[in-house]
Short mmCIF file of C-alpha atoms in Angstrom, two decimals:
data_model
loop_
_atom_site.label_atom_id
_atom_site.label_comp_id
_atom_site.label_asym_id
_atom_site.label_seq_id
_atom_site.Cartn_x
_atom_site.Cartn_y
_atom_site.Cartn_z
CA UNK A 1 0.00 0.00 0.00
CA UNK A 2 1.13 3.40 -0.69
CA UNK A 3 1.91 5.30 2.21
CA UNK A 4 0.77 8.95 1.52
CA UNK A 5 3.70 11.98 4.01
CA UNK A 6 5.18 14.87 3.28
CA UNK A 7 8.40 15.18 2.01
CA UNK A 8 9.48 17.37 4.98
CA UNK A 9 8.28 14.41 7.76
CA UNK A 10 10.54 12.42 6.11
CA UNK A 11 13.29 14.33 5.91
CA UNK A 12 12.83 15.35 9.98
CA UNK A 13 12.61 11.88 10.62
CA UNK A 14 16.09 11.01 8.53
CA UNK A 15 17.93 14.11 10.84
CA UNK A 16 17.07 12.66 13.83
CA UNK A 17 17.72 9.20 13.69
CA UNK A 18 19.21 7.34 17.27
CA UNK A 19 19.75 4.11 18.21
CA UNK A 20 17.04 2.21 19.14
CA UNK A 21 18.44 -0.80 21.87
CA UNK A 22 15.75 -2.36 22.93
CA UNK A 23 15.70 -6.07 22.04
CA UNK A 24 19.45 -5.59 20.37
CA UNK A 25 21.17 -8.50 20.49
CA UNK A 26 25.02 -9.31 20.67
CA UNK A 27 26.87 -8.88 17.22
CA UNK A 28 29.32 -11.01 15.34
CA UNK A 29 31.36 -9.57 13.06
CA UNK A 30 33.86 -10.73 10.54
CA UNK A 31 36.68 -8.45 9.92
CA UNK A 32 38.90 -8.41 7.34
CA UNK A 33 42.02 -5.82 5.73
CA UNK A 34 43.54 -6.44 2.69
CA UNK A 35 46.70 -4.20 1.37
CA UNK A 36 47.23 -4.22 -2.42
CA UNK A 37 50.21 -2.55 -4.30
CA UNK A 38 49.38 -0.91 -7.50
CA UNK A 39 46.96 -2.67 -9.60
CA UNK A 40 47.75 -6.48 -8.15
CA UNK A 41 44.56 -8.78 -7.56
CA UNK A 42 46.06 -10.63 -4.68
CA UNK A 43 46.76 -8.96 -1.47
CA UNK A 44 50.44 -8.48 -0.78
CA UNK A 45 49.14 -8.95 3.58
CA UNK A 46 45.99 -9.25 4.83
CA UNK A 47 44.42 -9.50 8.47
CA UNK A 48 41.30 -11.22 9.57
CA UNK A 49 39.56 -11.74 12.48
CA UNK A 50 36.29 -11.59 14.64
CA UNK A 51 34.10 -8.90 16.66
CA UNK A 52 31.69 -9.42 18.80
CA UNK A 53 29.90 -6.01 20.09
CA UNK A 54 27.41 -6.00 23.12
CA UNK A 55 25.06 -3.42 24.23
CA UNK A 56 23.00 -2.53 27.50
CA UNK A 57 21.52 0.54 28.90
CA UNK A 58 22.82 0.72 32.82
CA UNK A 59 21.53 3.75 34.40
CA UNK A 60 20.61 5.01 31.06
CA UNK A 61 23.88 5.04 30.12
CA UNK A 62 25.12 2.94 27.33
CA UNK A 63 27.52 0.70 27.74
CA UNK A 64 29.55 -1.55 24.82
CA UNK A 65 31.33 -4.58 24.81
CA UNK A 66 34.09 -5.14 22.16
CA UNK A 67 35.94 -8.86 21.83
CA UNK A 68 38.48 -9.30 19.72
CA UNK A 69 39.29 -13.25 19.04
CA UNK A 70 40.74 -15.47 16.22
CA UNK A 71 43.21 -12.72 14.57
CA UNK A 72 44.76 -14.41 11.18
CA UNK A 73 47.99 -12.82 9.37
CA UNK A 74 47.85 -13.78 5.49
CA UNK A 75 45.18 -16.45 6.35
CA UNK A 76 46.93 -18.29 9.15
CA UNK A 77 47.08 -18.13 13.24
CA UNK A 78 50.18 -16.23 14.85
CA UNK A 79 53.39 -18.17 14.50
CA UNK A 80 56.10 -15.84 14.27
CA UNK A 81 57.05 -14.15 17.56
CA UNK A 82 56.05 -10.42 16.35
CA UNK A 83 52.78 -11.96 15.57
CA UNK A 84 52.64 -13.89 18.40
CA UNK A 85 53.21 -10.70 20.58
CA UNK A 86 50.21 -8.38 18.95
CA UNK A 87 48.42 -11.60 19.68
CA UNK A 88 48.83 -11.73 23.32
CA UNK A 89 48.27 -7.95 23.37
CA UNK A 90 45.44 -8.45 21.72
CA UNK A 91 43.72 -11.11 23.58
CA UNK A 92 44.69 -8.95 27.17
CA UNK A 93 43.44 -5.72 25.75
CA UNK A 94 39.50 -7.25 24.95
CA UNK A 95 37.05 -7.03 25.84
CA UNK A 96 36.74 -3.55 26.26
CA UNK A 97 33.73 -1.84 28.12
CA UNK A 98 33.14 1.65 26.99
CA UNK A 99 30.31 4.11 26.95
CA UNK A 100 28.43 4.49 23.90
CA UNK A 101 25.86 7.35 23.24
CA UNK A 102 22.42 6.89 21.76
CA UNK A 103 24.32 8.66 18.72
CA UNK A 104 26.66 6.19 18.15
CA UNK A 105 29.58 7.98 19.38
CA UNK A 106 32.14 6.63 21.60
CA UNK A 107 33.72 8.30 24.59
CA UNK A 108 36.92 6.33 23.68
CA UNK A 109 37.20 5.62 28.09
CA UNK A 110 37.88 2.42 29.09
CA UNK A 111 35.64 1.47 31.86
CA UNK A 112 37.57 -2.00 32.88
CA UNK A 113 41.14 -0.85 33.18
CA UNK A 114 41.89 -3.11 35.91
CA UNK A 115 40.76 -6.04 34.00
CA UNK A 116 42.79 -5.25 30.77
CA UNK A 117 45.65 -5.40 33.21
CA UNK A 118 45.32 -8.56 34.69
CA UNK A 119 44.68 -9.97 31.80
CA UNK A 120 48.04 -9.14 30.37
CA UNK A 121 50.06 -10.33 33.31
CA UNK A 122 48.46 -13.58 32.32
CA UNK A 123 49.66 -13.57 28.93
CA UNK A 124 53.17 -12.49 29.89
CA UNK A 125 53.38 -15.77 32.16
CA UNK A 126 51.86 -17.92 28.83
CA UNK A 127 54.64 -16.37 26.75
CA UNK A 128 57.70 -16.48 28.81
CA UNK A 129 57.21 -19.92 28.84
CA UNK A 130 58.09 -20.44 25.21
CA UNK A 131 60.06 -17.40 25.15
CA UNK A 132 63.61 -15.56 26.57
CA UNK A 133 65.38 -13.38 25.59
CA UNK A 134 67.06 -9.54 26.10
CA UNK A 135 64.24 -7.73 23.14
CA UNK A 136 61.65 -9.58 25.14
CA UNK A 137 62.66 -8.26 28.30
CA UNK A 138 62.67 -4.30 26.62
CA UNK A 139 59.41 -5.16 25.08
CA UNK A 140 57.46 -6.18 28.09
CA UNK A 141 59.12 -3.19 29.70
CA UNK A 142 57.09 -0.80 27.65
CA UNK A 143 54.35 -2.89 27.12
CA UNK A 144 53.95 -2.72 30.75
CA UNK A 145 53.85 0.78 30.60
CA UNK A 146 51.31 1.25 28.08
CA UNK A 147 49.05 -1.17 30.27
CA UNK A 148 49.45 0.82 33.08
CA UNK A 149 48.82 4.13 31.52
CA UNK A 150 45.23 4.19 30.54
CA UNK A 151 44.93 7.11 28.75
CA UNK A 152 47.83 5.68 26.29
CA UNK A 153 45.56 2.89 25.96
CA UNK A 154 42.34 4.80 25.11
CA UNK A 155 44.43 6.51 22.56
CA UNK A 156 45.59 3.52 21.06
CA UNK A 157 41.99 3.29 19.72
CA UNK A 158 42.99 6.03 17.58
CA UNK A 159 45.34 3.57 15.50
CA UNK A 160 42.77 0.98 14.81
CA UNK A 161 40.24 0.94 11.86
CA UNK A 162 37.48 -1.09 13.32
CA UNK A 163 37.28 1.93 15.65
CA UNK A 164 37.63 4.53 13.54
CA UNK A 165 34.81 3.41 11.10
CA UNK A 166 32.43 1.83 13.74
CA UNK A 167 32.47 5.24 15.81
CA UNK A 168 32.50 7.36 12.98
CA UNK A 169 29.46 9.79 13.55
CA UNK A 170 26.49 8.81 11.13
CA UNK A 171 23.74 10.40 12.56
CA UNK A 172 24.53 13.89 11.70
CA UNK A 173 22.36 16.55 10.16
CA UNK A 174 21.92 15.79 6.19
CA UNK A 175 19.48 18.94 6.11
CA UNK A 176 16.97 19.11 2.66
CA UNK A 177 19.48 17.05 0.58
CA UNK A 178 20.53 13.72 2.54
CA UNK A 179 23.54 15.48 2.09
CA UNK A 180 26.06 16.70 4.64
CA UNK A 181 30.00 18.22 4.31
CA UNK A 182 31.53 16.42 7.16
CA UNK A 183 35.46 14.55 7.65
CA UNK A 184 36.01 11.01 8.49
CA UNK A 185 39.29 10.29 10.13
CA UNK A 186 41.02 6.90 9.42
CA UNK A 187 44.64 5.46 10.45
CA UNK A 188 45.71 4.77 7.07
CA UNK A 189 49.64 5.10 8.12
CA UNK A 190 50.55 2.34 10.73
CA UNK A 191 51.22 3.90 14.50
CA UNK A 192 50.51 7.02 13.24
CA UNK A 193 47.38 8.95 14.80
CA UNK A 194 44.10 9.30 11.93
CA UNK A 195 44.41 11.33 8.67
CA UNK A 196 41.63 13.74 8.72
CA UNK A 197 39.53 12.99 4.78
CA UNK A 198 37.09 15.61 4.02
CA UNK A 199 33.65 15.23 1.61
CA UNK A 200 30.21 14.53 1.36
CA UNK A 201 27.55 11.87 3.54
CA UNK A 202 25.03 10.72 2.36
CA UNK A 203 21.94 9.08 3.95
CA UNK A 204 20.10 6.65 1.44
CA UNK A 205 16.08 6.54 2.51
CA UNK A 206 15.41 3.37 0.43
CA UNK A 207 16.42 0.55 2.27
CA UNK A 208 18.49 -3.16 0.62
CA UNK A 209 16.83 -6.02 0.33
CA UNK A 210 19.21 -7.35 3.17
CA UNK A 211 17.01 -5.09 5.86
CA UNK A 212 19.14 -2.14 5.93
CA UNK A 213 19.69 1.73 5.39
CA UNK A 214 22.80 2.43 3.96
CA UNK A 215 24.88 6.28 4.61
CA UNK A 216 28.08 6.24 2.40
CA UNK A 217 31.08 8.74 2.40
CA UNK A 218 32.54 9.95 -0.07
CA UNK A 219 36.03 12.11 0.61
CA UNK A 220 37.67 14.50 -2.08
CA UNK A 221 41.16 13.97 -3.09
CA UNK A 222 43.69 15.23 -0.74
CA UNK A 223 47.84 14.82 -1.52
CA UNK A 224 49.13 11.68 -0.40
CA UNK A 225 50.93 11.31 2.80
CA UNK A 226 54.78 10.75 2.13
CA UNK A 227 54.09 7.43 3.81
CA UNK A 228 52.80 5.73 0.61
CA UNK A 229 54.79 7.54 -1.84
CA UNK A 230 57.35 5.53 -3.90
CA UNK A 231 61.15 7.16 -3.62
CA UNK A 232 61.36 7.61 -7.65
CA UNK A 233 58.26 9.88 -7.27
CA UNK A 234 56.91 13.53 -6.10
CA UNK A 235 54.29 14.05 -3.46
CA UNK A 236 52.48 16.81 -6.15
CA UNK A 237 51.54 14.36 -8.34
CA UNK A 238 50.04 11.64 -5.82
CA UNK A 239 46.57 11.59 -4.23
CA UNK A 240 44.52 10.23 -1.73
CA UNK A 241 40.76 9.27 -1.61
CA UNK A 242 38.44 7.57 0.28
CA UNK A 243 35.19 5.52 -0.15
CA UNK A 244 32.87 4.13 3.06
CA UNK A 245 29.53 2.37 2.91
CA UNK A 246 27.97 1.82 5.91
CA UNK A 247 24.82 -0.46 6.37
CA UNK A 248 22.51 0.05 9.67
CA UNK A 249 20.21 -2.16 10.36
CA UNK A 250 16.47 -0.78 9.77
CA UNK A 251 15.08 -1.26 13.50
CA UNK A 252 17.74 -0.79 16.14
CA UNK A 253 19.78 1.54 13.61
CA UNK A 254 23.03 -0.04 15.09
CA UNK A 255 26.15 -1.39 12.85
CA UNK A 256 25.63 -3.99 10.07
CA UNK A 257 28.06 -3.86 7.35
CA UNK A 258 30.87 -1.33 6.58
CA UNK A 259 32.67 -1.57 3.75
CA UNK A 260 35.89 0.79 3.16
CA UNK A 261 38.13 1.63 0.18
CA UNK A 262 41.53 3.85 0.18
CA UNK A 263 43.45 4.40 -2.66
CA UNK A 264 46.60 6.17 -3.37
CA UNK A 265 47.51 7.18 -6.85
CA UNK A 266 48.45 9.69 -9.68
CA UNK A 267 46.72 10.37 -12.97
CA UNK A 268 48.53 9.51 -16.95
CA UNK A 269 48.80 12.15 -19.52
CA UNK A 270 45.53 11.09 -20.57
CA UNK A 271 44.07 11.81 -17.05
CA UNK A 272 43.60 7.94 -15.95
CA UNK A 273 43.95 6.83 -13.12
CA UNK A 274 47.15 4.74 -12.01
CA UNK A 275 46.53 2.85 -8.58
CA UNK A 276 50.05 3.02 -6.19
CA UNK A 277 48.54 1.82 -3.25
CA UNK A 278 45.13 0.43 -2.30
CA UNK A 279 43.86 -0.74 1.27
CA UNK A 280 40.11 -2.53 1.34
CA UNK A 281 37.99 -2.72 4.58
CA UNK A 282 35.34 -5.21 4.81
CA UNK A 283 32.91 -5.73 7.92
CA UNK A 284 30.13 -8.05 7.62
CA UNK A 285 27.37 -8.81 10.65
CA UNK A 286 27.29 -12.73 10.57
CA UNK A 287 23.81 -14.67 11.27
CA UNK A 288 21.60 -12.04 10.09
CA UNK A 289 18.64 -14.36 9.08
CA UNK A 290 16.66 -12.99 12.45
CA UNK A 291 16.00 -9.72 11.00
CA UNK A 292 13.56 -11.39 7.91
CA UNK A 293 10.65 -12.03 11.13
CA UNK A 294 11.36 -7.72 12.35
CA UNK A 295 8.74 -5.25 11.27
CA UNK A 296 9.14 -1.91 10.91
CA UNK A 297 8.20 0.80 13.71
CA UNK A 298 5.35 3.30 11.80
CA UNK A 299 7.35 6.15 13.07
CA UNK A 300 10.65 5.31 10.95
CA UNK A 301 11.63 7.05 8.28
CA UNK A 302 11.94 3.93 6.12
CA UNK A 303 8.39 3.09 5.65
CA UNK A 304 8.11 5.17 3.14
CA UNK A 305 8.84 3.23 0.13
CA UNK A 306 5.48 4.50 -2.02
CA UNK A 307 3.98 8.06 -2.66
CA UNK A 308 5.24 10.95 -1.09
CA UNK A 309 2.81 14.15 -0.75
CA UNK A 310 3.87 17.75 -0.75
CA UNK A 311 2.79 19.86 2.21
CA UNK A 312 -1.20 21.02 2.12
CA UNK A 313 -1.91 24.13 1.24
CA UNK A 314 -4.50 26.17 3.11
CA UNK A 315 -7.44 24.70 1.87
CA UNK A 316 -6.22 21.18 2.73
CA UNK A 317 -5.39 19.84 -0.24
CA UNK A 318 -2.48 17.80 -0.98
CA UNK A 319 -0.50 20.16 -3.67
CA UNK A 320 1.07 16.63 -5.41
CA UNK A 321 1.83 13.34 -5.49
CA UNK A 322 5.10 11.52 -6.52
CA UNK A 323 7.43 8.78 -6.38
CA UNK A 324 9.85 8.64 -3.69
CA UNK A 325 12.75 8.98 -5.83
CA UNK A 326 13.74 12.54 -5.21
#
């Protein structure tokens, strides 16, 4: 049936969107980064591995799990001793407990500090039992440091891409267009802190057929960080970009799929693009077959797949009628 609302309901109803956590469940996630150089089909490294995210309201606060578990370099478990090390760091550091807003932005604190700590004591034990040596000793050291120090730990987030793009603020103003000028930062040069991208959001009103809304970003070409620039070449003629596609769920609004493309590169005489450097982000929510048996709330703005009406004028009459394709 056609559902028959001005143009300007919807478009209130798109600006405000929140979270909606009642009857959200835990998430799964499957993670996985693949670095390309140039124009090469196979990854030259890749890293995958599994989320799980966890939400309740405590005191009307929200508060978010994060796991970590079953990291894979180049499509196999830790077995050199660098990866072996960001292993056990990983596994102490999560799960994380943080607050969460009804926005979707993170405060970045750590609210289990004193876990995170213990935890790593334990893997210290599991690896000096394998493990001795002099760089060991140095490393665990400063790794003891950084444990200690929470604030160094809650800026650590800053250097991880899970956490960049699943706190990226997506429920922003996208005024009469469904468009919005906003920046997205991203650690796209390793230990460094994010590179701010600037461009265009947009929110998409027509959900997938996979029971989502999607908002995508899409950043304008900035020079490329000397990072990623080959030694025969100049900075001037390299670029940056950046490409995300988010996918939120159409009833709790919370984190389904985000996908994530950066590319560095220069242009030919003929203006065509020539790939350097390429870096792919994919995030997929795992066991999604639940959401076929949700309805829709009547007060979101994604019911409106029909007619949309232009405001009455003072007689009461409905000016027009139209697709909802604008």
């Amino acid at each position: 049936m056609d559902i028959l609302m001005p143009k300007k309901e919807i478009l209130r109803r798109l600006n405000t969107l929140r979270i909606k956590p009642s009857g959200l469940q835990e998430r799964k996630y499957g993670v996985s980064v693949k670095y390309f150089a140039g124009n090469e089909q196979t990854p030259s490294k890749r890293i995958d591995y599994e989320v799980t995210t966890d939400l309740i309201i405590d005191d009307y606060k929200g508060i978010l799990t994060i796991d970590k578990k079953n990291i894979h370099y180049n499509q196999h478990r830790a077995d050199g001793i660098n990866e072996v090390l960001n292993n056990s760091i990983s596994k102490a550091f999560y799960p994380i407990k943080t607050h969460l807003n009804e926005k979707g932005v993170c405060t970045n604190e750590i609210l289990n500090h004193e876990e995170i700590k213990e935890r790593w004591e334990k893997e210290k034990k599991i690896i000096l039992e394998k493990y001795n040596s002099e760089s060991l000793d140095n490393f665990f050291l400063q790794a003891d440091k950084n444990f200690n120090n929470k604030n160094h730990l809650e800026e650590s987030f800053q250097h991880d891409w899970f956490w960049n793009l699943f706190f990226h603020p997506k429920f922003i103003n996208y005024g009469e267009t469904r468009q919005s000028e906003t920046d997205l930062n991203l650690s796209v040069v390793p230990y460094q802190f994010p590179l701010k991208f600037s461009g265009i959001q947009t929110i998409h009103k027509i959900p997938t057929d996979y029971h989502s809304f999607i908002i995508e970003f899409q950043s304008r070409k900035k020079k490329a960080h000397p990072y990623f620039i080959p030694k025969n070449r100049k900075n001037s003629g390299c670029f940056m970009s950046l490409k995300v596609v988010f996918d939120l769920d159409l009833y709790h609004h919370f984190p389904m799929h985000i996908r994530a493309d950066f590319e560095v590169y220069s242009k030919d005489q003929s203006g065509h693009k020539i790939l350097i450097r390429k870096i792919q982000y994919t995030q997929f929510q795992q066991n999604t077959e639940y959401l076929k048996q949700m309805k829709l709330s009547s007060d979101s703005p994604f019911i409106t797949g029909g007619l949309v009406v232009s405001e009455p004028n003072k007689w009461g009459f409905y000016k027009n009628q139209y697709e909802n394709d604008w």
